mmCIF file of C-alpha atoms in Angstrom:
data_model
loop_
_atom_site.group_PDB
_atom_site.id
_atom_site.type_symbol
_atom_site.label_atom_id
_atom_site.label_comp_id
_atom_site.label_asym_id
_atom_site.label_seq_id
_atom_site.Cartn_x
_atom_site.Cartn_y
_atom_site.Cartn_z
ATOM 1 C CA ASP Y 807 46.667 -77.553 -3.235
ATOM 2 C CA GLN Y 808 46.537 -81.226 -2.326
ATOM 3 C CA GLN Y 809 44.646 -83.179 -4.955
ATOM 4 C CA VAL Y 810 44.817 -86.494 -3.092
ATOM 5 C CA LYS Y 811 44.087 -86.530 0.627
ATOM 6 C CA GLN Y 812 44.361 -89.165 3.287
ATOM 7 C CA ASN Y 813 42.845 -87.527 6.326
ATOM 8 C CA SER Y 814 43.664 -90.258 8.835
ATOM 9 C CA PRO Y 815 47.376 -90.272 9.646
ATOM 10 C CA SER Y 816 47.069 -93.516 11.591
ATOM 11 C CA LEU Y 817 44.797 -96.504 12.155
ATOM 12 C CA SER Y 818 45.005 -99.294 14.704
ATOM 13 C CA VAL Y 819 43.143 -102.579 14.115
ATOM 14 C CA GLN Y 820 43.040 -105.907 15.860
ATOM 15 C CA GLU Y 821 44.329 -108.946 13.990
ATOM 16 C CA GLY Y 822 41.530 -110.723 12.117
ATOM 17 C CA ARG Y 823 39.316 -107.643 11.886
ATOM 18 C CA ILE Y 824 38.771 -105.426 8.851
ATOM 19 C CA SER Y 825 41.037 -102.454 8.128
ATOM 20 C CA ILE Y 826 39.493 -99.630 6.105
ATOM 21 C CA LEU Y 827 41.770 -96.943 4.738
ATOM 22 C CA ASN Y 828 40.233 -93.906 3.085
ATOM 23 C CA CYS Y 829 41.312 -91.488 0.398
ATOM 24 C CA ASP Y 830 39.644 -88.421 -1.139
ATOM 25 C CA TYR Y 831 40.541 -86.655 -4.353
ATOM 26 C CA THR Y 832 39.551 -83.425 -6.014
ATOM 27 C CA ASN Y 833 40.381 -83.860 -9.701
ATOM 28 C CA SER Y 834 37.700 -85.665 -11.687
ATOM 29 C CA MET Y 835 40.194 -86.163 -14.538
ATOM 30 C CA PHE Y 836 42.093 -88.855 -12.644
ATOM 31 C CA ASP Y 837 41.600 -92.071 -14.574
ATOM 32 C CA TYR Y 838 43.400 -94.588 -12.423
ATOM 33 C CA PHE Y 839 43.894 -95.038 -8.690
ATOM 34 C CA LEU Y 840 46.499 -97.120 -6.916
ATOM 35 C CA TRP Y 841 47.396 -98.162 -3.387
ATOM 36 C CA TYR Y 842 50.976 -98.629 -2.272
ATOM 37 C CA LYS Y 843 52.314 -100.089 0.956
ATOM 38 C CA LYS Y 844 55.577 -98.911 2.491
ATOM 39 C CA TYR Y 845 57.669 -100.589 5.158
ATOM 40 C CA PRO Y 846 60.466 -98.649 6.923
ATOM 41 C CA ALA Y 847 63.707 -98.439 4.921
ATOM 42 C CA GLU Y 848 61.998 -99.802 1.808
ATOM 43 C CA GLY Y 849 60.420 -98.156 -1.211
ATOM 44 C CA PRO Y 850 56.635 -98.212 -1.673
ATOM 45 C CA THR Y 851 55.280 -101.519 -3.003
ATOM 46 C CA PHE Y 852 52.341 -101.635 -5.394
ATOM 47 C CA LEU Y 853 49.319 -103.273 -3.783
ATOM 48 C CA ILE Y 854 46.194 -102.873 -5.898
ATOM 49 C CA SER Y 855 44.707 -100.507 -8.450
ATOM 50 C CA ILE Y 856 41.347 -99.555 -9.917
ATOM 51 C CA SER Y 857 40.325 -97.883 -13.138
ATOM 52 C CA SER Y 858 37.950 -94.928 -12.927
ATOM 53 C CA ILE Y 859 35.410 -96.874 -14.986
ATOM 54 C CA LYS Y 860 35.053 -99.473 -12.241
ATOM 55 C CA ASP Y 861 33.733 -99.232 -8.711
ATOM 56 C CA LYS Y 862 35.388 -102.257 -7.155
ATOM 57 C CA ASN Y 863 38.500 -104.347 -7.573
ATOM 58 C CA GLU Y 864 39.408 -107.309 -5.427
ATOM 59 C CA ASP Y 865 42.683 -109.165 -4.974
ATOM 60 C CA GLY Y 866 42.756 -111.727 -2.202
ATOM 61 C CA ARG Y 867 42.387 -109.991 1.147
ATOM 62 C CA PHE Y 868 42.501 -106.554 -0.478
ATOM 63 C CA THR Y 869 39.537 -104.766 -2.045
ATOM 64 C CA VAL Y 870 39.459 -101.222 -3.357
ATOM 65 C CA PHE Y 871 36.160 -99.362 -3.713
ATOM 66 C CA LEU Y 872 35.728 -96.244 -5.826
ATOM 67 C CA ASN Y 873 32.877 -93.763 -5.399
ATOM 68 C CA LYS Y 874 33.251 -91.294 -8.239
ATOM 69 C CA SER Y 875 30.347 -89.082 -7.248
ATOM 70 C CA ALA Y 876 31.910 -88.578 -3.826
ATOM 71 C CA LYS Y 877 35.477 -88.544 -5.210
ATOM 72 C CA HIS Y 878 36.354 -91.099 -2.593
ATOM 73 C CA LEU Y 879 38.116 -94.430 -2.565
ATOM 74 C CA SER Y 880 38.809 -96.899 0.154
ATOM 75 C CA LEU Y 881 41.004 -99.922 0.698
ATOM 76 C CA HIS Y 882 39.597 -102.814 2.701
ATOM 77 C CA ILE Y 883 41.888 -105.423 4.171
ATOM 78 C CA VAL Y 884 40.193 -108.463 5.606
ATOM 79 C CA PRO Y 885 41.240 -110.271 7.647
ATOM 80 C CA SER Y 886 43.996 -107.935 8.841
ATOM 81 C CA GLN Y 887 47.320 -109.523 9.758
ATOM 82 C CA PRO Y 888 50.273 -108.186 11.788
ATOM 83 C CA GLY Y 889 52.375 -108.226 8.601
ATOM 84 C CA ASP Y 890 50.002 -105.645 7.133
ATOM 85 C CA SER Y 891 51.394 -103.053 9.561
ATOM 86 C CA ALA Y 892 52.906 -100.393 7.299
ATOM 87 C CA VAL Y 893 52.234 -96.968 5.811
ATOM 88 C CA TYR Y 894 49.647 -97.058 3.043
ATOM 89 C CA PHE Y 895 49.659 -94.454 0.286
ATOM 90 C CA CYS Y 896 46.795 -93.728 -2.035
ATOM 91 C CA ALA Y 897 47.847 -92.433 -5.460
ATOM 92 C CA ALA Y 898 45.952 -91.065 -8.443
ATOM 93 C CA SER Y 899 47.136 -91.068 -12.019
ATOM 94 C CA ALA Y 900 46.842 -88.249 -14.533
ATOM 95 C CA GLY Y 901 49.942 -88.847 -16.597
ATOM 96 C CA LYS Y 902 51.939 -88.838 -13.392
ATOM 97 C CA LEU Y 903 51.271 -90.308 -9.978
ATOM 98 C CA ILE Y 904 49.984 -87.960 -7.279
ATOM 99 C CA PHE Y 905 50.256 -89.408 -3.792
ATOM 100 C CA GLY Y 906 48.400 -88.753 -0.593
ATOM 101 C CA THR Y 907 50.258 -88.214 2.665
ATOM 102 C CA GLY Y 908 49.800 -91.791 3.841
ATOM 103 C CA THR Y 909 48.055 -93.649 6.665
ATOM 104 C CA ARG Y 910 50.063 -95.679 9.155
ATOM 105 C CA LEU Y 911 48.265 -98.959 9.825
ATOM 106 C CA GLN Y 912 49.083 -100.948 12.924
ATOM 107 C CA VAL Y 913 47.607 -104.416 13.294
ATOM 108 C CA PHE Y 914 47.912 -105.732 16.831
ATOM 109 C CA PRO Y 915 47.387 -109.317 18.058
ATOM 110 C CA GLU U 215 65.260 -110.689 -11.919
ATOM 111 C CA THR U 216 66.837 -107.815 -9.979
ATOM 112 C CA GLY U 217 64.683 -105.062 -8.536
ATOM 113 C CA VAL U 218 65.218 -101.312 -8.543
ATOM 114 C CA THR U 219 68.409 -100.270 -6.779
ATOM 115 C CA GLN U 220 69.524 -96.814 -5.685
ATOM 116 C CA SER U 221 72.809 -95.381 -4.508
ATOM 117 C CA PRO U 222 73.938 -94.070 -2.185
ATOM 118 C CA THR U 223 71.661 -95.046 0.691
ATOM 119 C CA HIS U 224 72.394 -91.940 2.726
ATOM 120 C CA LEU U 225 74.088 -88.666 1.896
ATOM 121 C CA ILE U 226 74.907 -85.493 3.784
ATOM 122 C CA LYS U 227 75.619 -82.318 1.841
ATOM 123 C CA THR U 228 76.082 -78.653 2.634
ATOM 124 C CA ARG U 229 73.787 -75.917 1.364
ATOM 125 C CA GLY U 230 74.922 -74.671 -2.046
ATOM 126 C CA GLN U 231 76.592 -77.939 -3.033
ATOM 127 C CA GLN U 232 75.563 -80.238 -5.865
ATOM 128 C CA VAL U 233 74.503 -83.872 -5.591
ATOM 129 C CA THR U 234 74.010 -86.804 -7.972
ATOM 130 C CA LEU U 235 71.784 -89.732 -7.076
ATOM 131 C CA ARG U 236 71.723 -92.952 -9.079
ATOM 132 C CA CYS U 237 69.100 -95.526 -9.931
ATOM 133 C CA SER U 238 69.201 -98.855 -11.733
ATOM 134 C CA SER U 239 65.819 -99.845 -13.084
ATOM 135 C CA GLN U 240 64.272 -103.276 -12.927
ATOM 136 C CA SER U 241 65.205 -105.600 -15.767
ATOM 137 C CA GLY U 242 63.008 -105.025 -18.827
ATOM 138 C CA HIS U 243 61.787 -101.598 -17.717
ATOM 139 C CA ASN U 244 62.380 -98.592 -19.980
ATOM 140 C CA THR U 245 60.762 -95.848 -17.908
ATOM 141 C CA VAL U 246 62.149 -94.225 -14.771
ATOM 142 C CA SER U 247 60.399 -91.740 -12.513
ATOM 143 C CA TRP U 248 61.895 -89.766 -9.630
ATOM 144 C CA TYR U 249 60.047 -88.664 -6.518
ATOM 145 C CA GLN U 250 60.881 -86.536 -3.495
ATOM 146 C CA GLN U 251 59.363 -87.593 -0.185
ATOM 147 C CA ALA U 252 59.655 -85.036 2.583
ATOM 148 C CA LEU U 253 59.103 -86.088 6.171
ATOM 149 C CA GLY U 254 55.427 -86.809 6.858
ATOM 150 C CA GLN U 255 54.447 -86.360 3.225
ATOM 151 C CA GLY U 256 53.718 -88.615 0.302
ATOM 152 C CA PRO U 257 56.124 -88.922 -2.620
ATOM 153 C CA GLN U 258 56.039 -85.919 -4.974
ATOM 154 C CA PHE U 259 56.702 -86.433 -8.671
ATOM 155 C CA ILE U 260 59.880 -84.725 -9.918
ATOM 156 C CA PHE U 261 60.159 -86.025 -13.480
ATOM 157 C CA GLN U 262 60.009 -89.108 -15.665
ATOM 158 C CA TYR U 263 62.330 -90.442 -18.361
ATOM 159 C CA TYR U 264 61.240 -92.743 -21.154
ATOM 160 C CA ARG U 265 63.858 -94.142 -23.522
ATOM 161 C CA GLU U 266 66.385 -91.465 -22.508
ATOM 162 C CA GLU U 267 64.020 -88.516 -23.022
ATOM 163 C CA GLU U 268 62.278 -86.469 -20.330
ATOM 164 C CA ASN U 269 58.607 -87.407 -20.461
ATOM 165 C CA GLY U 270 56.871 -85.212 -17.916
ATOM 166 C CA ARG U 271 57.945 -82.979 -15.074
ATOM 167 C CA GLY U 272 56.430 -81.987 -11.760
ATOM 168 C CA ASN U 273 56.567 -78.645 -10.014
ATOM 169 C CA PHE U 274 60.317 -78.590 -9.333
ATOM 170 C CA PRO U 275 62.806 -75.865 -10.325
ATOM 171 C CA PRO U 276 65.363 -76.352 -13.134
ATOM 172 C CA ARG U 277 68.141 -77.017 -10.619
ATOM 173 C CA PHE U 278 66.605 -80.493 -10.456
ATOM 174 C CA SER U 279 67.757 -82.283 -13.594
ATOM 175 C CA GLY U 280 68.101 -85.844 -14.748
ATOM 176 C CA LEU U 281 69.507 -88.276 -17.236
ATOM 177 C CA GLN U 282 68.580 -91.708 -18.466
ATOM 178 C CA PHE U 283 71.212 -93.932 -20.044
ATOM 179 C CA PRO U 284 70.894 -96.507 -22.851
ATOM 180 C CA ASN U 285 70.695 -99.299 -20.274
ATOM 181 C CA TYR U 286 67.741 -97.364 -18.733
ATOM 182 C CA SER U 287 69.575 -96.545 -15.515
ATOM 183 C CA SER U 288 69.119 -92.964 -14.407
ATOM 184 C CA GLU U 289 70.616 -90.076 -12.467
ATOM 185 C CA LEU U 290 69.009 -87.246 -10.548
ATOM 186 C CA ASN U 291 71.136 -84.121 -10.182
ATOM 187 C CA VAL U 292 70.347 -81.291 -7.813
ATOM 188 C CA ASN U 293 72.369 -78.067 -7.978
ATOM 189 C CA ALA U 294 72.621 -75.290 -5.413
ATOM 190 C CA LEU U 295 71.226 -77.430 -2.620
ATOM 191 C CA GLU U 296 68.821 -75.815 -0.179
ATOM 192 C CA LEU U 297 67.860 -76.951 3.311
ATOM 193 C CA ASP U 298 64.365 -77.845 2.053
ATOM 194 C CA ASP U 299 65.890 -80.364 -0.345
ATOM 195 C CA SER U 300 66.442 -82.660 2.625
ATOM 196 C CA ALA U 301 64.200 -85.636 1.877
ATOM 197 C CA LEU U 302 64.010 -89.245 0.763
ATOM 198 C CA TYR U 303 64.494 -89.471 -3.009
ATOM 199 C CA LEU U 304 62.752 -92.405 -4.616
ATOM 200 C CA CYS U 305 63.279 -93.840 -8.041
ATOM 201 C CA ALA U 306 60.626 -96.018 -9.681
ATOM 202 C CA SER U 307 60.768 -97.998 -12.896
ATOM 203 C CA SER U 308 58.004 -99.286 -15.114
ATOM 204 C CA SER U 309 57.594 -100.954 -18.491
ATOM 205 C CA GLY U 310 55.826 -98.168 -20.287
ATOM 206 C CA THR U 311 54.217 -94.791 -20.071
ATOM 207 C CA SER U 312 50.655 -95.713 -20.956
ATOM 208 C CA GLU U 313 48.200 -96.508 -18.211
ATOM 209 C CA PRO U 314 47.473 -98.704 -16.488
ATOM 210 C CA TYR U 315 50.977 -99.212 -15.219
ATOM 211 C CA GLU U 316 52.613 -100.200 -12.032
ATOM 212 C CA GLN U 317 55.742 -98.527 -10.820
ATOM 213 C CA TYR U 318 58.350 -100.480 -8.906
ATOM 214 C CA PHE U 319 60.192 -98.391 -6.355
ATOM 215 C CA GLY U 320 63.724 -98.586 -5.073
ATOM 216 C CA PRO U 321 64.527 -98.197 -1.360
ATOM 217 C CA GLY U 322 65.425 -94.538 -1.780
ATOM 218 C CA THR U 323 68.335 -92.238 -1.005
ATOM 219 C CA ARG U 324 68.073 -90.199 2.179
ATOM 220 C CA LEU U 325 69.574 -86.745 1.512
ATOM 221 C CA THR U 326 70.325 -84.395 4.378
ATOM 222 C CA VAL U 327 71.321 -80.807 3.587
ATOM 223 C CA THR U 328 72.964 -78.867 6.418
#
């Protein structure tokens, strides 16, 4: 039973455009959500987080939106850059981190 | 400030053997969590140690065990290895167990069981 789902295994976006990565969850008890980025041969790197009491958090080019009624969150990257090409994991916190399966983002020139 | 380090980088073991993986946490961090990442999947929580005590466990059998040392480094031990244990094992350190918290991951140990 997967509590955190990333239904798009991959996404390809042109440099300068917006990248939107999506994540759905099933457990309404999650109180914190995080996004991690992972490059090959490296561990995941923390990117941005949002508390369940908020609906938006912004950090530079990265914005996370939370829709609690839909149990859905999204990560917006704008403008996208080639260096953003990586696997992005959504994670939810309920005492421990529960990760989605990841979305591979490719930003092409 | 040194980041999270893990050793070894790669390891090949035979089914039924035992393995020990090691993790050095980031300076100032007293909490270590271990994750298993199978191919094509996200990291799955194995367990967490806080000040040398187990502080939460995921859905893994008892043959997965761990230790945390006074310097907050940690070991993951897996007994009676099975083929399905082949995965990337990630260690993450953080400065506490209360949320919100950010976990800092090491590069992982790639374990192959044949």
